Amino acid sequence: MYRTFLIALVLTLAACGGDDSSTQAPQPTPAEAPAQAAAEIAPYDGPAFEATITPVGNTMEYEQKEITVHPGQTVRLTFHNTATSTAMSHNIVVLAMNADVNAVGKAAMSAASTDYIPASMSDQIIAHTAMAAAGETVSVEFTAPAEGSYTYICTFPGHYMMMQGTMHVVAA
């Protein structure tokens, strides 16, 4: 009886597999999705957007909490760490739209070997600078994504909760 049941189960599962000749469009993996979306954005015709972002003294706060760019525009962000405390290393990490800020921030805490950029969250990150110690300057260049609002954070352990800003991407 057990053998009959097992044979029936195998035959049922095989029948549910459907016809191998069906052609279904492949679905992008989460890692491919941002690249695919970026490919659909027309290049911006105007100049690149350039901004220098600094912390507010020795605090966990960006001086520039908002920037506005256009879809397809080249964005050059420079982070100049004007802090004087050695405990105030910072970076700028631009997150994908609707990224889970808390999940990225918590994952970053255990990513010291990669400058607090968690590889497991690469699908949530558009661009990032290196970590900048007090007095250092770092930069990143990337192409602005589709219209929307994108959070940028510092991923040094614990900083993400307070050190946030918004990149607004609006049509030209």
PDB file of C-alpha atoms in Angstrom:
ATOM      1  CA  MET A   1       0.000   0.000   0.000  1.00  0.00           C
ATOM      2  CA  TYR A   2       2.825   2.384   0.868  1.00  0.00           C
ATOM      3  CA  ARG A   3       4.494   1.609  -2.468  1.00  0.00           C
ATOM      4  CA  THR A   4       1.238   2.308  -4.368  1.00  0.00           C
ATOM      5  CA  PHE A   5       0.868   5.625  -2.543  1.00  0.00           C
ATOM      6  CA  LEU A   6       4.468   6.579  -3.327  1.00  0.00           C
ATOM      7  CA  ILE A   7       4.047   5.739  -7.033  1.00  0.00           C
ATOM      8  CA  ALA A   8       0.799   7.734  -7.175  1.00  0.00           C
ATOM      9  CA  LEU A   9       2.493  10.706  -5.480  1.00  0.00           C
ATOM     10  CA  VAL A  10       5.430  10.654  -7.916  1.00  0.00           C
ATOM     11  CA  LEU A  11       3.105  10.436 -10.913  1.00  0.00           C
ATOM     12  CA  THR A  12       0.944  13.279  -9.576  1.00  0.00           C
ATOM     13  CA  LEU A  13       3.960  15.516  -8.992  1.00  0.00           C
ATOM     14  CA  ALA A  14       5.314  14.732 -12.441  1.00  0.00           C
ATOM     15  CA  ALA A  15       1.966  15.596 -14.012  1.00  0.00           C
ATOM     16  CA  CYS A  16       1.873  18.919 -12.156  1.00  0.00           C
ATOM     17  CA  GLY A  17       5.165  19.887 -13.720  1.00  0.00           C
ATOM     18  CA  GLY A  18       3.346  20.894 -16.880  1.00  0.00           C
ATOM     19  CA  ASP A  19       4.616  20.967 -20.422  1.00  0.00           C
ATOM     20  CA  ASP A  20       8.312  21.761 -20.752  1.00  0.00           C
ATOM     21  CA  SER A  21       7.632  23.557 -24.022  1.00  0.00           C
ATOM     22  CA  SER A  22       6.016  26.556 -22.322  1.00  0.00           C
ATOM     23  CA  THR A  23       7.968  29.779 -22.687  1.00  0.00           C
ATOM     24  CA  GLN A  24       7.805  31.961 -19.649  1.00  0.00           C
ATOM     25  CA  ALA A  25       9.860  35.140 -19.499  1.00  0.00           C
ATOM     26  CA  PRO A  26      12.636  34.839 -16.931  1.00  0.00           C
ATOM     27  CA  GLN A  27      12.092  36.968 -13.848  1.00  0.00           C
ATOM     28  CA  PRO A  28      14.991  39.145 -12.711  1.00  0.00           C
ATOM     29  CA  THR A  29      16.615  38.236  -9.435  1.00  0.00           C
ATOM     30  CA  PRO A  30      16.581  40.968  -6.763  1.00  0.00           C
ATOM     31  CA  ALA A  31      20.202  41.795  -7.583  1.00  0.00           C
ATOM     32  CA  GLU A  32      19.340  42.245 -11.283  1.00  0.00           C
ATOM     33  CA  ALA A  33      16.246  44.363 -10.667  1.00  0.00           C
ATOM     34  CA  PRO A  34      18.042  47.684  -9.858  1.00  0.00           C
ATOM     35  CA  ALA A  35      20.369  47.274 -12.849  1.00  0.00           C
ATOM     36  CA  GLN A  36      17.429  46.559 -15.116  1.00  0.00           C
ATOM     37  CA  ALA A  37      15.543  49.604 -13.802  1.00  0.00           C
ATOM     38  CA  ALA A  38      18.623  51.801 -14.269  1.00  0.00           C
ATOM     39  CA  ALA A  39      18.949  50.638 -17.872  1.00  0.00           C
ATOM     40  CA  GLU A  40      15.448  51.948 -18.597  1.00  0.00           C
ATOM     41  CA  ILE A  41      16.282  55.503 -17.458  1.00  0.00           C
ATOM     42  CA  ALA A  42      17.297  57.866 -20.232  1.00  0.00           C
ATOM     43  CA  PRO A  43      20.594  59.664 -19.661  1.00  0.00           C
ATOM     44  CA  TYR A  44      20.232  63.208 -18.330  1.00  0.00           C
ATOM     45  CA  ASP A  45      21.164  65.890 -20.860  1.00  0.00           C
ATOM     46  CA  GLY A  46      22.477  68.469 -18.404  1.00  0.00           C
ATOM     47  CA  PRO A  47      25.502  68.803 -16.166  1.00  0.00           C
ATOM     48  CA  ALA A  48      26.402  66.427 -13.378  1.00  0.00           C
ATOM     49  CA  PHE A  49      25.132  67.152  -9.881  1.00  0.00           C
ATOM     50  CA  GLU A  50      27.928  67.705  -7.386  1.00  0.00           C
ATOM     51  CA  ALA A  51      27.552  68.184  -3.644  1.00  0.00           C
ATOM     52  CA  THR A  52      29.810  68.133  -0.628  1.00  0.00           C
ATOM     53  CA  ILE A  53      28.153  66.743   2.469  1.00  0.00           C
ATOM     54  CA  THR A  54      29.537  67.279   5.967  1.00  0.00           C
ATOM     55  CA  PRO A  55      28.553  66.204   9.460  1.00  0.00           C
ATOM     56  CA  VAL A  56      27.346  68.697  12.036  1.00  0.00           C
ATOM     57  CA  GLY A  57      30.510  68.908  14.170  1.00  0.00           C
ATOM     58  CA  ASN A  58      31.064  65.804  16.290  1.00  0.00           C
ATOM     59  CA  THR A  59      27.471  64.653  16.015  1.00  0.00           C
ATOM     60  CA  MET A  60      25.729  61.874  14.136  1.00  0.00           C
ATOM     61  CA  GLU A  61      23.918  64.246  11.796  1.00  0.00           C
ATOM     62  CA  TYR A  62      24.432  65.351   8.199  1.00  0.00           C
ATOM     63  CA  GLU A  63      24.557  69.112   7.619  1.00  0.00           C
ATOM     64  CA  GLN A  64      22.874  68.580   4.221  1.00  0.00           C
ATOM     65  CA  LYS A  65      19.728  66.548   4.851  1.00  0.00           C
ATOM     66  CA  GLU A  66      18.259  66.876   1.340  1.00  0.00           C
ATOM     67  CA  ILE A  67      19.561  66.924  -2.192  1.00  0.00           C
ATOM     68  CA  THR A  68      17.605  67.049  -5.448  1.00  0.00           C
ATOM     69  CA  VAL A  69      18.763  65.416  -8.687  1.00  0.00           C
ATOM     70  CA  HIS A  70      17.216  64.261 -11.975  1.00  0.00           C
ATOM     71  CA  PRO A  71      16.725  60.721 -13.314  1.00  0.00           C
ATOM     72  CA  GLY A  72      19.761  59.591 -15.315  1.00  0.00           C
ATOM     73  CA  GLN A  73      21.900  62.466 -14.019  1.00  0.00           C
ATOM     74  CA  THR A  74      25.485  61.800 -12.964  1.00  0.00           C
ATOM     75  CA  VAL A  75      25.680  62.385  -9.210  1.00  0.00           C
ATOM     76  CA  ARG A  76      29.003  63.093  -7.485  1.00  0.00           C
ATOM     77  CA  LEU A  77      28.782  63.123  -3.710  1.00  0.00           C
ATOM     78  CA  THR A  78      31.794  64.108  -1.678  1.00  0.00           C
ATOM     79  CA  PHE A  79      31.762  63.542   2.054  1.00  0.00           C
ATOM     80  CA  HIS A  80      34.142  65.771   3.977  1.00  0.00           C
ATOM     81  CA  ASN A  81      34.314  64.551   7.551  1.00  0.00           C
ATOM     82  CA  THR A  82      34.837  67.760   9.522  1.00  0.00           C
ATOM     83  CA  ALA A  83      34.453  65.928  12.840  1.00  0.00           C
ATOM     84  CA  THR A  84      37.448  66.085  15.196  1.00  0.00           C
ATOM     85  CA  SER A  85      36.584  63.077  17.372  1.00  0.00           C
ATOM     86  CA  THR A  86      38.183  59.766  16.366  1.00  0.00           C
ATOM     87  CA  ALA A  87      34.861  58.082  17.241  1.00  0.00           C
ATOM     88  CA  MET A  88      33.134  59.964  14.426  1.00  0.00           C
ATOM     89  CA  SER A  89      33.947  57.957  11.304  1.00  0.00           C
ATOM     90  CA  HIS A  90      31.211  58.383   8.710  1.00  0.00           C
ATOM     91  CA  ASN A  91      30.155  57.500   5.164  1.00  0.00           C
ATOM     92  CA  ILE A  92      27.246  58.106   2.809  1.00  0.00           C
ATOM     93  CA  VAL A  93      25.210  55.121   1.669  1.00  0.00           C
ATOM     94  CA  VAL A  94      22.385  55.843  -0.803  1.00  0.00           C
ATOM     95  CA  LEU A  95      19.657  53.247  -0.399  1.00  0.00           C
ATOM     96  CA  ALA A  96      17.254  51.913  -2.992  1.00  0.00           C
ATOM     97  CA  MET A  97      13.706  53.244  -2.918  1.00  0.00           C
ATOM     98  CA  ASN A  98      11.739  51.679  -0.058  1.00  0.00           C
ATOM     99  CA  ALA A  99      14.862  49.975   1.315  1.00  0.00           C
ATOM    100  CA  ASP A 100      14.608  48.801   4.911  1.00  0.00           C
ATOM    101  CA  VAL A 101      16.815  51.356   6.671  1.00  0.00           C
ATOM    102  CA  ASN A 102      16.819  49.430   9.948  1.00  0.00           C
ATOM    103  CA  ALA A 103      17.740  46.135   8.284  1.00  0.00           C
ATOM    104  CA  VAL A 104      20.627  47.741   6.371  1.00  0.00           C
ATOM    105  CA  GLY A 105      21.829  49.601   9.475  1.00  0.00           C
ATOM    106  CA  LYS A 106      21.729  46.491  11.648  1.00  0.00           C
ATOM    107  CA  ALA A 107      23.456  44.345   9.015  1.00  0.00           C
ATOM    108  CA  ALA A 108      26.160  47.001   8.680  1.00  0.00           C
ATOM    109  CA  MET A 109      27.104  46.584  12.343  1.00  0.00           C
ATOM    110  CA  SER A 110      28.670  43.208  11.578  1.00  0.00           C
ATOM    111  CA  ALA A 111      30.361  44.295   8.338  1.00  0.00           C
ATOM    112  CA  ALA A 112      33.515  45.942   9.688  1.00  0.00           C
ATOM    113  CA  SER A 113      35.691  44.055   7.211  1.00  0.00           C
ATOM    114  CA  THR A 114      33.853  45.702   4.295  1.00  0.00           C
ATOM    115  CA  ASP A 115      33.788  49.271   5.658  1.00  0.00           C
ATOM    116  CA  TYR A 116      30.354  48.628   7.218  1.00  0.00           C
ATOM    117  CA  ILE A 117      28.769  47.939   3.828  1.00  0.00           C
ATOM    118  CA  PRO A 118      26.872  44.650   4.264  1.00  0.00           C
ATOM    119  CA  ALA A 119      27.229  42.418   1.196  1.00  0.00           C
ATOM    120  CA  SER A 120      23.960  40.715   2.121  1.00  0.00           C
ATOM    121  CA  MET A 121      22.172  44.032   1.504  1.00  0.00           C
ATOM    122  CA  SER A 122      23.745  44.917  -1.856  1.00  0.00           C
ATOM    123  CA  ASP A 123      20.300  44.860  -3.498  1.00  0.00           C
ATOM    124  CA  GLN A 124      19.239  47.644  -1.086  1.00  0.00           C
ATOM    125  CA  ILE A 125      22.223  49.920  -1.823  1.00  0.00           C
ATOM    126  CA  ILE A 126      22.554  52.181  -4.883  1.00  0.00           C
ATOM    127  CA  ALA A 127      25.939  53.731  -4.077  1.00  0.00           C
ATOM    128  CA  HIS A 128      28.262  54.401  -1.155  1.00  0.00           C
ATOM    129  CA  THR A 129      31.438  56.183  -0.214  1.00  0.00           C
ATOM    130  CA  ALA A 130      34.244  54.581   1.725  1.00  0.00           C
ATOM    131  CA  MET A 131      34.334  55.211   5.468  1.00  0.00           C
ATOM    132  CA  ALA A 132      35.955  58.559   6.309  1.00  0.00           C
ATOM    133  CA  ALA A 133      37.774  59.067   9.592  1.00  0.00           C
ATOM    134  CA  ALA A 134      37.782  62.508  11.181  1.00  0.00           C
ATOM    135  CA  GLY A 135      39.393  64.986   8.765  1.00  0.00           C
ATOM    136  CA  GLU A 136      39.185  62.682   5.721  1.00  0.00           C
ATOM    137  CA  THR A 137      37.302  63.228   2.459  1.00  0.00           C
ATOM    138  CA  VAL A 138      35.765  60.481   0.292  1.00  0.00           C
ATOM    139  CA  SER A 139      33.636  60.552  -2.873  1.00  0.00           C
ATOM    140  CA  VAL A 140      31.296  58.432  -4.938  1.00  0.00           C
ATOM    141  CA  GLU A 141      29.869  58.875  -8.432  1.00  0.00           C
ATOM    142  CA  PHE A 142      26.734  57.147  -9.711  1.00  0.00           C
ATOM    143  CA  THR A 143      23.773  57.633 -12.027  1.00  0.00           C
ATOM    144  CA  ALA A 144      20.570  58.872 -10.419  1.00  0.00           C
ATOM    145  CA  PRO A 145      17.794  56.278 -10.455  1.00  0.00           C
ATOM    146  CA  ALA A 146      14.117  56.736 -11.357  1.00  0.00           C
ATOM    147  CA  GLU A 147      11.981  59.481  -9.848  1.00  0.00           C
ATOM    148  CA  GLY A 148      11.283  59.105  -6.155  1.00  0.00           C
ATOM    149  CA  SER A 149      12.763  59.712  -2.738  1.00  0.00           C
ATOM    150  CA  TYR A 150      15.814  57.764  -1.604  1.00  0.00           C
ATOM    151  CA  THR A 151      17.222  57.736   1.911  1.00  0.00           C
ATOM    152  CA  TYR A 152      20.935  58.112   2.478  1.00  0.00           C
ATOM    153  CA  ILE A 153      22.513  57.028   5.749  1.00  0.00           C
ATOM    154  CA  CYS A 154      25.812  56.551   7.558  1.00  0.00           C
ATOM    155  CA  THR A 155      26.422  52.854   8.206  1.00  0.00           C
ATOM    156  CA  PHE A 156      29.035  53.231  10.941  1.00  0.00           C
ATOM    157  CA  PRO A 157      27.570  51.167  13.822  1.00  0.00           C
ATOM    158  CA  GLY A 158      24.573  52.909  15.335  1.00  0.00           C
ATOM    159  CA  HIS A 159      24.825  56.092  13.251  1.00  0.00           C
ATOM    160  CA  TYR A 160      22.075  55.175  10.766  1.00  0.00           C
ATOM    161  CA  MET A 161      19.340  55.869  13.323  1.00  0.00           C
ATOM    162  CA  MET A 162      20.100  59.597  13.375  1.00  0.00           C
ATOM    163  CA  MET A 163      22.398  60.232  10.431  1.00  0.00           C
ATOM    164  CA  GLN A 164      19.955  60.270   7.527  1.00  0.00           C
ATOM    165  CA  GLY A 165      19.089  62.416   4.566  1.00  0.00           C
ATOM    166  CA  THR A 166      16.913  62.231   1.463  1.00  0.00           C
ATOM    167  CA  MET A 167      17.873  62.301  -2.190  1.00  0.00           C
ATOM    168  CA  HIS A 168      14.864  63.520  -4.176  1.00  0.00           C
ATOM    169  CA  VAL A 169      14.919  62.434  -7.818  1.00  0.00           C
ATOM    170  CA  VAL A 170      12.582  64.633  -9.866  1.00  0.00           C
ATOM    171  CA  ALA A 171      11.981  65.088 -13.578  1.00  0.00           C
ATOM    172  CA  ALA A 172      13.910  67.949 -15.172  1.00  0.00           C
TER     173      ALA A 172
END
